[in-house]
Each structure stands twice: as C-alpha cells, then as structure tokens.
Amino acid sequence: MLALQSLILIMLSFQYLQHTKTSRLLNHWRISLQEHRQRAYWHIEENRELRSALRAEKAHIEQLQRQVEILKALLPVV
C-alpha cells in the first residue's frame, strides 16, 4: 500500500512539474506574441508616416516641375 501511495505521489509530482513547464512556456509565448504585435504596430505606424512623407515629396516635385515649366515659358526663345 505504501508503494502504491509513493508511486501516486511520484506521478503527481511529475504532472505538477510538467504543468509548471507548460505554464512557463505558454507565458513565454504570450509575451513573445505581445512583443511581435507591438513591433507590427510600430511598423504599420512607420509605414504610414513614410507614405505621408512620400506624398508630400511628390507634391513638392510636381510644384517644382510646374515652376520650371512657367520659367521656361517666360524665357525668350534663342
């Protein structure tokens, strides 16, 4: 009877250790997922800012091209 109780205790201890390892692993994955989501959010925000800056630069280039065309039209033909 004592041997059976010892065996049950050993099995319960083993299951507890497995549960602890699994819990730590799940916690690690949860933290990794949160970090991944945060980096993805940063990338999305950075891409928005870059697209906005690119649109502004394109508008500036178009404005400069219009000014060049106006200046060309004002120059006397040689």
PDB file of N, CA and C in Angstrom:
ATOM      1  N   MET A   1       0.820  -1.186   0.000  1.00  0.00           N
ATOM      2  CA  MET A   1       0.000   0.000   0.000  1.00  0.00           C
ATOM      3  C   MET A   1       0.871   1.259   0.000  1.00  0.00           C
ATOM      4  N   LEU A   2       1.942   1.263   0.770  1.00  0.00           N
ATOM      5  CA  LEU A   2       2.853   2.398   0.827  1.00  0.00           C
ATOM      6  C   LEU A   2       3.525   2.602  -0.529  1.00  0.00           C
ATOM      7  N   ALA A   3       3.850   1.494  -1.188  1.00  0.00           N
ATOM      8  CA  ALA A   3       4.486   1.586  -2.511  1.00  0.00           C
ATOM      9  C   ALA A   3       3.538   2.246  -3.505  1.00  0.00           C
ATOM     10  N   LEU A   4       2.257   1.894  -3.438  1.00  0.00           N
ATOM     11  CA  LEU A   4       1.260   2.482  -4.339  1.00  0.00           C
ATOM     12  C   LEU A   4       1.098   3.983  -4.068  1.00  0.00           C
ATOM     13  N   GLN A   5       1.072   4.343  -2.792  1.00  0.00           N
ATOM     14  CA  GLN A   5       0.960   5.761  -2.436  1.00  0.00           C
ATOM     15  C   GLN A   5       2.199   6.530  -2.897  1.00  0.00           C
ATOM     16  N   SER A   6       3.352   5.922  -2.757  1.00  0.00           N
ATOM     17  CA  SER A   6       4.589   6.555  -3.215  1.00  0.00           C
ATOM     18  C   SER A   6       4.571   6.738  -4.726  1.00  0.00           C
ATOM     19  N   LEU A   7       4.094   5.724  -5.438  1.00  0.00           N
ATOM     20  CA  LEU A   7       4.001   5.803  -6.891  1.00  0.00           C
ATOM     21  C   LEU A   7       3.038   6.915  -7.313  1.00  0.00           C
ATOM     22  N   ILE A   8       1.897   7.014  -6.638  1.00  0.00           N
ATOM     23  CA  ILE A   8       0.923   8.070  -6.940  1.00  0.00           C
ATOM     24  C   ILE A   8       1.540   9.443  -6.659  1.00  0.00           C
ATOM     25  N   LEU A   9       2.249   9.568  -5.564  1.00  0.00           N
ATOM     26  CA  LEU A   9       2.900  10.827  -5.223  1.00  0.00           C
ATOM     27  C   LEU A   9       3.940  11.207  -6.274  1.00  0.00           C
ATOM     28  N   ILE A  10       4.711  10.237  -6.719  1.00  0.00           N
ATOM     29  CA  ILE A  10       5.717  10.487  -7.752  1.00  0.00           C
ATOM     30  C   ILE A  10       5.043  10.937  -9.053  1.00  0.00           C
ATOM     31  N   MET A  11       3.961  10.257  -9.429  1.00  0.00           N
ATOM     32  CA  MET A  11       3.240  10.612 -10.656  1.00  0.00           C
ATOM     33  C   MET A  11       2.639  12.014 -10.551  1.00  0.00           C
ATOM     34  N   LEU A  12       2.071  12.346  -9.398  1.00  0.00           N
ATOM     35  CA  LEU A  12       1.507  13.683  -9.204  1.00  0.00           C
ATOM     36  C   LEU A  12       2.594  14.752  -9.263  1.00  0.00           C
ATOM     37  N   SER A  13       3.737  14.436  -8.667  1.00  0.00           N
ATOM     38  CA  SER A  13       4.860  15.377  -8.712  1.00  0.00           C
ATOM     39  C   SER A  13       5.325  15.582 -10.148  1.00  0.00           C
ATOM     40  N   PHE A  14       5.409  14.513 -10.912  1.00  0.00           N
ATOM     41  CA  PHE A  14       5.811  14.601 -12.315  1.00  0.00           C
ATOM     42  C   PHE A  14       4.810  15.455 -13.102  1.00  0.00           C
ATOM     43  N   GLN A  15       3.519  15.224 -12.884  1.00  0.00           N
ATOM     44  CA  GLN A  15       2.492  16.005 -13.583  1.00  0.00           C
ATOM     45  C   GLN A  15       2.572  17.485 -13.193  1.00  0.00           C
ATOM     46  N   TYR A  16       2.835  17.749 -11.930  1.00  0.00           N
ATOM     47  CA  TYR A  16       2.980  19.134 -11.474  1.00  0.00           C
ATOM     48  C   TYR A  16       4.145  19.815 -12.184  1.00  0.00           C
ATOM     49  N   LEU A  17       5.275  19.100 -12.267  1.00  0.00           N
ATOM     50  CA  LEU A  17       6.438  19.671 -12.949  1.00  0.00           C
ATOM     51  C   LEU A  17       6.148  19.924 -14.422  1.00  0.00           C
ATOM     52  N   GLN A  18       5.449  19.003 -15.072  1.00  0.00           N
ATOM     53  CA  GLN A  18       5.084  19.180 -16.477  1.00  0.00           C
ATOM     54  C   GLN A  18       4.158  20.382 -16.635  1.00  0.00           C
ATOM     55  N   HIS A  19       3.215  20.498 -15.715  1.00  0.00           N
ATOM     56  CA  HIS A  19       2.280  21.619 -15.758  1.00  0.00           C
ATOM     57  C   HIS A  19       3.034  22.940 -15.584  1.00  0.00           C
ATOM     58  N   THR A  20       3.987  22.971 -14.681  1.00  0.00           N
ATOM     59  CA  THR A  20       4.781  24.175 -14.438  1.00  0.00           C
ATOM     60  C   THR A  20       5.577  24.549 -15.683  1.00  0.00           C
ATOM     61  N   LYS A  21       6.215  23.554 -16.312  1.00  0.00           N
ATOM     62  CA  LYS A  21       6.978  23.813 -17.524  1.00  0.00           C
ATOM     63  C   LYS A  21       6.064  24.329 -18.624  1.00  0.00           C
ATOM     64  N   THR A  22       4.911  23.716 -18.769  1.00  0.00           N
ATOM     65  CA  THR A  22       3.952  24.129 -19.795  1.00  0.00           C
ATOM     66  C   THR A  22       3.465  25.548 -19.529  1.00  0.00           C
ATOM     67  N   SER A  23       3.204  25.858 -18.274  1.00  0.00           N
ATOM     68  CA  SER A  23       2.751  27.208 -17.926  1.00  0.00           C
ATOM     69  C   SER A  23       3.820  28.240 -18.252  1.00  0.00           C
ATOM     70  N   ARG A  24       5.069  27.942 -17.934  1.00  0.00           N
ATOM     71  CA  ARG A  24       6.159  28.861 -18.247  1.00  0.00           C
ATOM     72  C   ARG A  24       6.300  29.055 -19.754  1.00  0.00           C
ATOM     73  N   LEU A  25       6.175  27.960 -20.496  1.00  0.00           N
ATOM     74  CA  LEU A  25       6.276  28.032 -21.956  1.00  0.00           C
ATOM     75  C   LEU A  25       5.138  28.869 -22.538  1.00  0.00           C
ATOM     76  N   LEU A  26       3.930  28.646 -22.068  1.00  0.00           N
ATOM     77  CA  LEU A  26       2.789  29.432 -22.545  1.00  0.00           C
ATOM     78  C   LEU A  26       2.951  30.913 -22.206  1.00  0.00           C
ATOM     79  N   ASN A  27       3.453  31.202 -21.034  1.00  0.00           N
ATOM     80  CA  ASN A  27       3.694  32.584 -20.644  1.00  0.00           C
ATOM     81  C   ASN A  27       4.746  33.229 -21.541  1.00  0.00           C
ATOM     82  N   HIS A  28       5.799  32.485 -21.833  1.00  0.00           N
ATOM     83  CA  HIS A  28       6.840  32.979 -22.731  1.00  0.00           C
ATOM     84  C   HIS A  28       6.255  33.264 -24.113  1.00  0.00           C
ATOM     85  N   TRP A  29       5.429  32.366 -24.632  1.00  0.00           N
ATOM     86  CA  TRP A  29       4.806  32.564 -25.946  1.00  0.00           C
ATOM     87  C   TRP A  29       3.873  33.778 -25.926  1.00  0.00           C
ATOM     88  N   ARG A  30       3.157  33.968 -24.826  1.00  0.00           N
ATOM     89  CA  ARG A  30       2.244  35.109 -24.712  1.00  0.00           C
ATOM     90  C   ARG A  30       3.030  36.418 -24.773  1.00  0.00           C
ATOM     91  N   ILE A  31       4.135  36.471 -24.049  1.00  0.00           N
ATOM     92  CA  ILE A  31       4.976  37.670 -24.050  1.00  0.00           C
ATOM     93  C   ILE A  31       5.575  37.889 -25.441  1.00  0.00           C
ATOM     94  N   SER A  32       6.034  36.824 -26.079  1.00  0.00           N
ATOM     95  CA  SER A  32       6.595  36.939 -27.431  1.00  0.00           C
ATOM     96  C   SER A  32       5.551  37.450 -28.409  1.00  0.00           C
ATOM     97  N   LEU A  33       4.338  36.952 -28.287  1.00  0.00           N
ATOM     98  CA  LEU A  33       3.257  37.395 -29.161  1.00  0.00           C
ATOM     99  C   LEU A  33       2.957  38.877 -28.952  1.00  0.00           C
ATOM    100  N   GLN A  34       2.938  39.309 -27.699  1.00  0.00           N
ATOM    101  CA  GLN A  34       2.710  40.733 -27.416  1.00  0.00           C
ATOM    102  C   GLN A  34       3.818  41.590 -28.029  1.00  0.00           C
ATOM    103  N   GLU A  35       5.055  41.146 -27.905  1.00  0.00           N
ATOM    104  CA  GLU A  35       6.175  41.892 -28.482  1.00  0.00           C
ATOM    105  C   GLU A  35       6.063  41.938 -29.999  1.00  0.00           C
ATOM    106  N   HIS A  36       5.684  40.810 -30.598  1.00  0.00           N
ATOM    107  CA  HIS A  36       5.520  40.747 -32.045  1.00  0.00           C
ATOM    108  C   HIS A  36       4.423  41.712 -32.500  1.00  0.00           C
ATOM    109  N   ARG A  37       3.307  41.717 -31.787  1.00  0.00           N
ATOM    110  CA  ARG A  37       2.210  42.631 -32.134  1.00  0.00           C
ATOM    111  C   ARG A  37       2.650  44.079 -31.998  1.00  0.00           C
ATOM    112  N   GLN A  38       3.420  44.385 -30.962  1.00  0.00           N
ATOM    113  CA  GLN A  38       3.897  45.759 -30.763  1.00  0.00           C
ATOM    114  C   GLN A  38       4.813  46.178 -31.903  1.00  0.00           C
ATOM    115  N   ARG A  39       5.727  45.287 -32.310  1.00  0.00           N
ATOM    116  CA  ARG A  39       6.622  45.605 -33.429  1.00  0.00           C
ATOM    117  C   ARG A  39       5.821  45.788 -34.714  1.00  0.00           C
ATOM    118  N   ALA A  40       4.813  44.944 -34.930  1.00  0.00           N
ATOM    119  CA  ALA A  40       3.973  45.069 -36.122  1.00  0.00           C
ATOM    120  C   ALA A  40       3.248  46.415 -36.117  1.00  0.00           C
ATOM    121  N   TYR A  41       2.747  46.835 -34.958  1.00  0.00           N
ATOM    122  CA  TYR A  41       2.070  48.123 -34.843  1.00  0.00           C
ATOM    123  C   TYR A  41       3.043  49.259 -35.169  1.00  0.00           C
ATOM    124  N   TRP A  42       4.266  49.173 -34.638  1.00  0.00           N
ATOM    125  CA  TRP A  42       5.273  50.201 -34.929  1.00  0.00           C
ATOM    126  C   TRP A  42       5.564  50.277 -36.423  1.00  0.00           C
ATOM    127  N   HIS A  43       5.671  49.102 -37.062  1.00  0.00           N
ATOM    128  CA  HIS A  43       5.934  49.071 -38.499  1.00  0.00           C
ATOM    129  C   HIS A  43       4.779  49.692 -39.277  1.00  0.00           C
ATOM    130  N   ILE A  44       3.570  49.410 -38.868  1.00  0.00           N
ATOM    131  CA  ILE A  44       2.405  49.999 -39.534  1.00  0.00           C
ATOM    132  C   ILE A  44       2.435  51.515 -39.403  1.00  0.00           C
ATOM    133  N   GLU A  45       2.708  52.000 -38.205  1.00  0.00           N
ATOM    134  CA  GLU A  45       2.776  53.448 -37.990  1.00  0.00           C
ATOM    135  C   GLU A  45       3.919  54.075 -38.790  1.00  0.00           C
ATOM    136  N   GLU A  46       5.058  53.409 -38.791  1.00  0.00           N
ATOM    137  CA  GLU A  46       6.204  53.921 -39.544  1.00  0.00           C
ATOM    138  C   GLU A  46       5.883  53.970 -41.036  1.00  0.00           C
ATOM    139  N   ASN A  47       5.219  52.941 -41.552  1.00  0.00           N
ATOM    140  CA  ASN A  47       4.846  52.925 -42.967  1.00  0.00           C
ATOM    141  C   ASN A  47       3.874  54.052 -43.296  1.00  0.00           C
ATOM    142  N   ARG A  48       2.933  54.324 -42.402  1.00  0.00           N
ATOM    143  CA  ARG A  48       2.004  55.438 -42.617  1.00  0.00           C
ATOM    144  C   ARG A  48       2.761  56.758 -42.720  1.00  0.00           C
ATOM    145  N   GLU A  49       3.686  56.953 -41.792  1.00  0.00           N
ATOM    146  CA  GLU A  49       4.474  58.189 -41.799  1.00  0.00           C
ATOM    147  C   GLU A  49       5.310  58.304 -43.069  1.00  0.00           C
ATOM    148  N   LEU A  50       5.914  57.199 -43.492  1.00  0.00           N
ATOM    149  CA  LEU A  50       6.739  57.219 -44.701  1.00  0.00           C
ATOM    150  C   LEU A  50       5.899  57.487 -45.947  1.00  0.00           C
ATOM    151  N   ARG A  51       4.704  56.875 -46.015  1.00  0.00           N
ATOM    152  CA  ARG A  51       3.823  57.132 -47.160  1.00  0.00           C
ATOM    153  C   ARG A  51       3.387  58.596 -47.197  1.00  0.00           C
ATOM    154  N   SER A  52       3.095  59.149 -46.036  1.00  0.00           N
ATOM    155  CA  SER A  52       2.715  60.552 -45.952  1.00  0.00           C
ATOM    156  C   SER A  52       3.860  61.451 -46.413  1.00  0.00           C
ATOM    157  N   ALA A  53       5.064  61.163 -45.956  1.00  0.00           N
ATOM    158  CA  ALA A  53       6.232  61.947 -46.363  1.00  0.00           C
ATOM    159  C   ALA A  53       6.472  61.807 -47.862  1.00  0.00           C
ATOM    160  N   LEU A  54       6.275  60.609 -48.404  1.00  0.00           N
ATOM    161  CA  LEU A  54       6.455  60.389 -49.840  1.00  0.00           C
ATOM    162  C   LEU A  54       5.437  61.195 -50.645  1.00  0.00           C
ATOM    163  N   ARG A  55       4.177  61.212 -50.190  1.00  0.00           N
ATOM    164  CA  ARG A  55       3.155  62.011 -50.872  1.00  0.00           C
ATOM    165  C   ARG A  55       3.538  63.491 -50.863  1.00  0.00           C
ATOM    166  N   ALA A  56       4.042  63.974 -49.733  1.00  0.00           N
ATOM    167  CA  ALA A  56       4.455  65.374 -49.626  1.00  0.00           C
ATOM    168  C   ALA A  56       5.613  65.664 -50.582  1.00  0.00           C
ATOM    169  N   GLU A  57       6.566  64.759 -50.669  1.00  0.00           N
ATOM    170  CA  GLU A  57       7.704  64.953 -51.576  1.00  0.00           C
ATOM    171  C   GLU A  57       7.245  64.954 -53.032  1.00  0.00           C
ATOM    172  N   LYS A  58       6.337  64.055 -53.384  1.00  0.00           N
ATOM    173  CA  LYS A  58       5.821  64.013 -54.756  1.00  0.00           C
ATOM    174  C   LYS A  58       5.095  65.312 -55.095  1.00  0.00           C
ATOM    175  N   ALA A  59       4.310  65.826 -54.154  1.00  0.00           N
ATOM    176  CA  ALA A  59       3.605  67.093 -54.378  1.00  0.00           C
ATOM    177  C   ALA A  59       4.609  68.229 -54.561  1.00  0.00           C
ATOM    178  N   HIS A  60       5.680  68.205 -53.795  1.00  0.00           N
ATOM    179  CA  HIS A  60       6.711  69.240 -53.916  1.00  0.00           C
ATOM    180  C   HIS A  60       7.400  69.149 -55.271  1.00  0.00           C
ATOM    181  N   ILE A  61       7.680  67.948 -55.726  1.00  0.00           N
ATOM    182  CA  ILE A  61       8.313  67.757 -57.037  1.00  0.00           C
ATOM    183  C   ILE A  61       7.390  68.268 -58.139  1.00  0.00           C
ATOM    184  N   GLU A  62       6.100  67.974 -58.047  1.00  0.00           N
ATOM    185  CA  GLU A  62       5.143  68.451 -59.049  1.00  0.00           C
ATOM    186  C   GLU A  62       5.102  69.978 -59.065  1.00  0.00           C
ATOM    187  N   GLN A  63       5.144  70.568 -57.887  1.00  0.00           N
ATOM    188  CA  GLN A  63       5.148  72.029 -57.792  1.00  0.00           C
ATOM    189  C   GLN A  63       6.410  72.600 -58.440  1.00  0.00           C
ATOM    190  N   LEU A  64       7.548  72.004 -58.173  1.00  0.00           N
ATOM    191  CA  LEU A  64       8.795  72.461 -58.780  1.00  0.00           C
ATOM    192  C   LEU A  64       8.772  72.293 -60.293  1.00  0.00           C
ATOM    193  N   GLN A  65       8.199  71.194 -60.771  1.00  0.00           N
ATOM    194  CA  GLN A  65       8.114  70.982 -62.214  1.00  0.00           C
ATOM    195  C   GLN A  65       7.222  72.027 -62.870  1.00  0.00           C
ATOM    196  N   ARG A  66       6.124  72.393 -62.216  1.00  0.00           N
ATOM    197  CA  ARG A  66       5.259  73.446 -62.751  1.00  0.00           C
ATOM    198  C   ARG A  66       6.016  74.774 -62.805  1.00  0.00           C
ATOM    199  N   GLN A  67       6.774  75.073 -61.764  1.00  0.00           N
ATOM    200  CA  GLN A  67       7.556  76.313 -61.749  1.00  0.00           C
ATOM    201  C   GLN A  67       8.592  76.327 -62.868  1.00  0.00           C
ATOM    202  N   VAL A  68       9.213  75.195 -63.112  1.00  0.00           N
ATOM    203  CA  VAL A  68      10.197  75.099 -64.200  1.00  0.00           C
ATOM    204  C   VAL A  68       9.505  75.360 -65.536  1.00  0.00           C
ATOM    205  N   GLU A  69       8.328  74.780 -65.736  1.00  0.00           N
ATOM    206  CA  GLU A  69       7.597  74.994 -66.988  1.00  0.00           C
ATOM    207  C   GLU A  69       7.227  76.471 -67.162  1.00  0.00           C
ATOM    208  N   ILE A  70       6.805  77.115 -66.085  1.00  0.00           N
ATOM    209  CA  ILE A  70       6.465  78.539 -66.153  1.00  0.00           C
ATOM    210  C   ILE A  70       7.697  79.358 -66.502  1.00  0.00           C
ATOM    211  N   LEU A  71       8.822  79.060 -65.855  1.00  0.00           N
ATOM    212  CA  LEU A  71      10.062  79.784 -66.144  1.00  0.00           C
ATOM    213  C   LEU A  71      10.533  79.547 -67.576  1.00  0.00           C
ATOM    214  N   LYS A  72      10.373  78.344 -68.077  1.00  0.00           N
ATOM    215  CA  LYS A  72      10.743  78.042 -69.467  1.00  0.00           C
ATOM    216  C   LYS A  72       9.899  78.882 -70.418  1.00  0.00           C
ATOM    217  N   ALA A  73       8.627  78.993 -70.082  1.00  0.00           N
ATOM    218  CA  ALA A  73       7.722  79.767 -70.948  1.00  0.00           C
ATOM    219  C   ALA A  73       8.075  81.247 -70.940  1.00  0.00           C
ATOM    220  N   LEU A  74       8.638  81.731 -69.859  1.00  0.00           N
ATOM    221  CA  LEU A  74       8.990  83.140 -69.766  1.00  0.00           C
ATOM    222  C   LEU A  74      10.323  83.481 -70.427  1.00  0.00           C
ATOM    223  N   LEU A  75      11.164  82.468 -70.637  1.00  0.00           N
ATOM    224  CA  LEU A  75      12.475  82.708 -71.249  1.00  0.00           C
ATOM    225  C   LEU A  75      12.286  83.002 -72.737  1.00  0.00           C
ATOM    226  N   PRO A  76      13.090  83.934 -73.231  1.00  0.00           N
ATOM    227  CA  PRO A  76      12.997  84.210 -74.683  1.00  0.00           C
ATOM    228  C   PRO A  76      13.568  83.033 -75.472  1.00  0.00           C
ATOM    229  N   VAL A  77      12.971  82.768 -76.598  1.00  0.00           N
ATOM    230  CA  VAL A  77      13.439  81.699 -77.453  1.00  0.00           C
ATOM    231  C   VAL A  77      14.663  82.184 -78.190  1.00  0.00           C
ATOM    232  N   VAL A  78      15.733  81.420 -78.148  1.00  0.00           N
ATOM    233  CA  VAL A  78      17.001  81.823 -78.781  1.00  0.00           C
ATOM    234  C   VAL A  78      17.176  81.099 -80.079  1.00  0.00           C
TER     235      VAL A  78
END
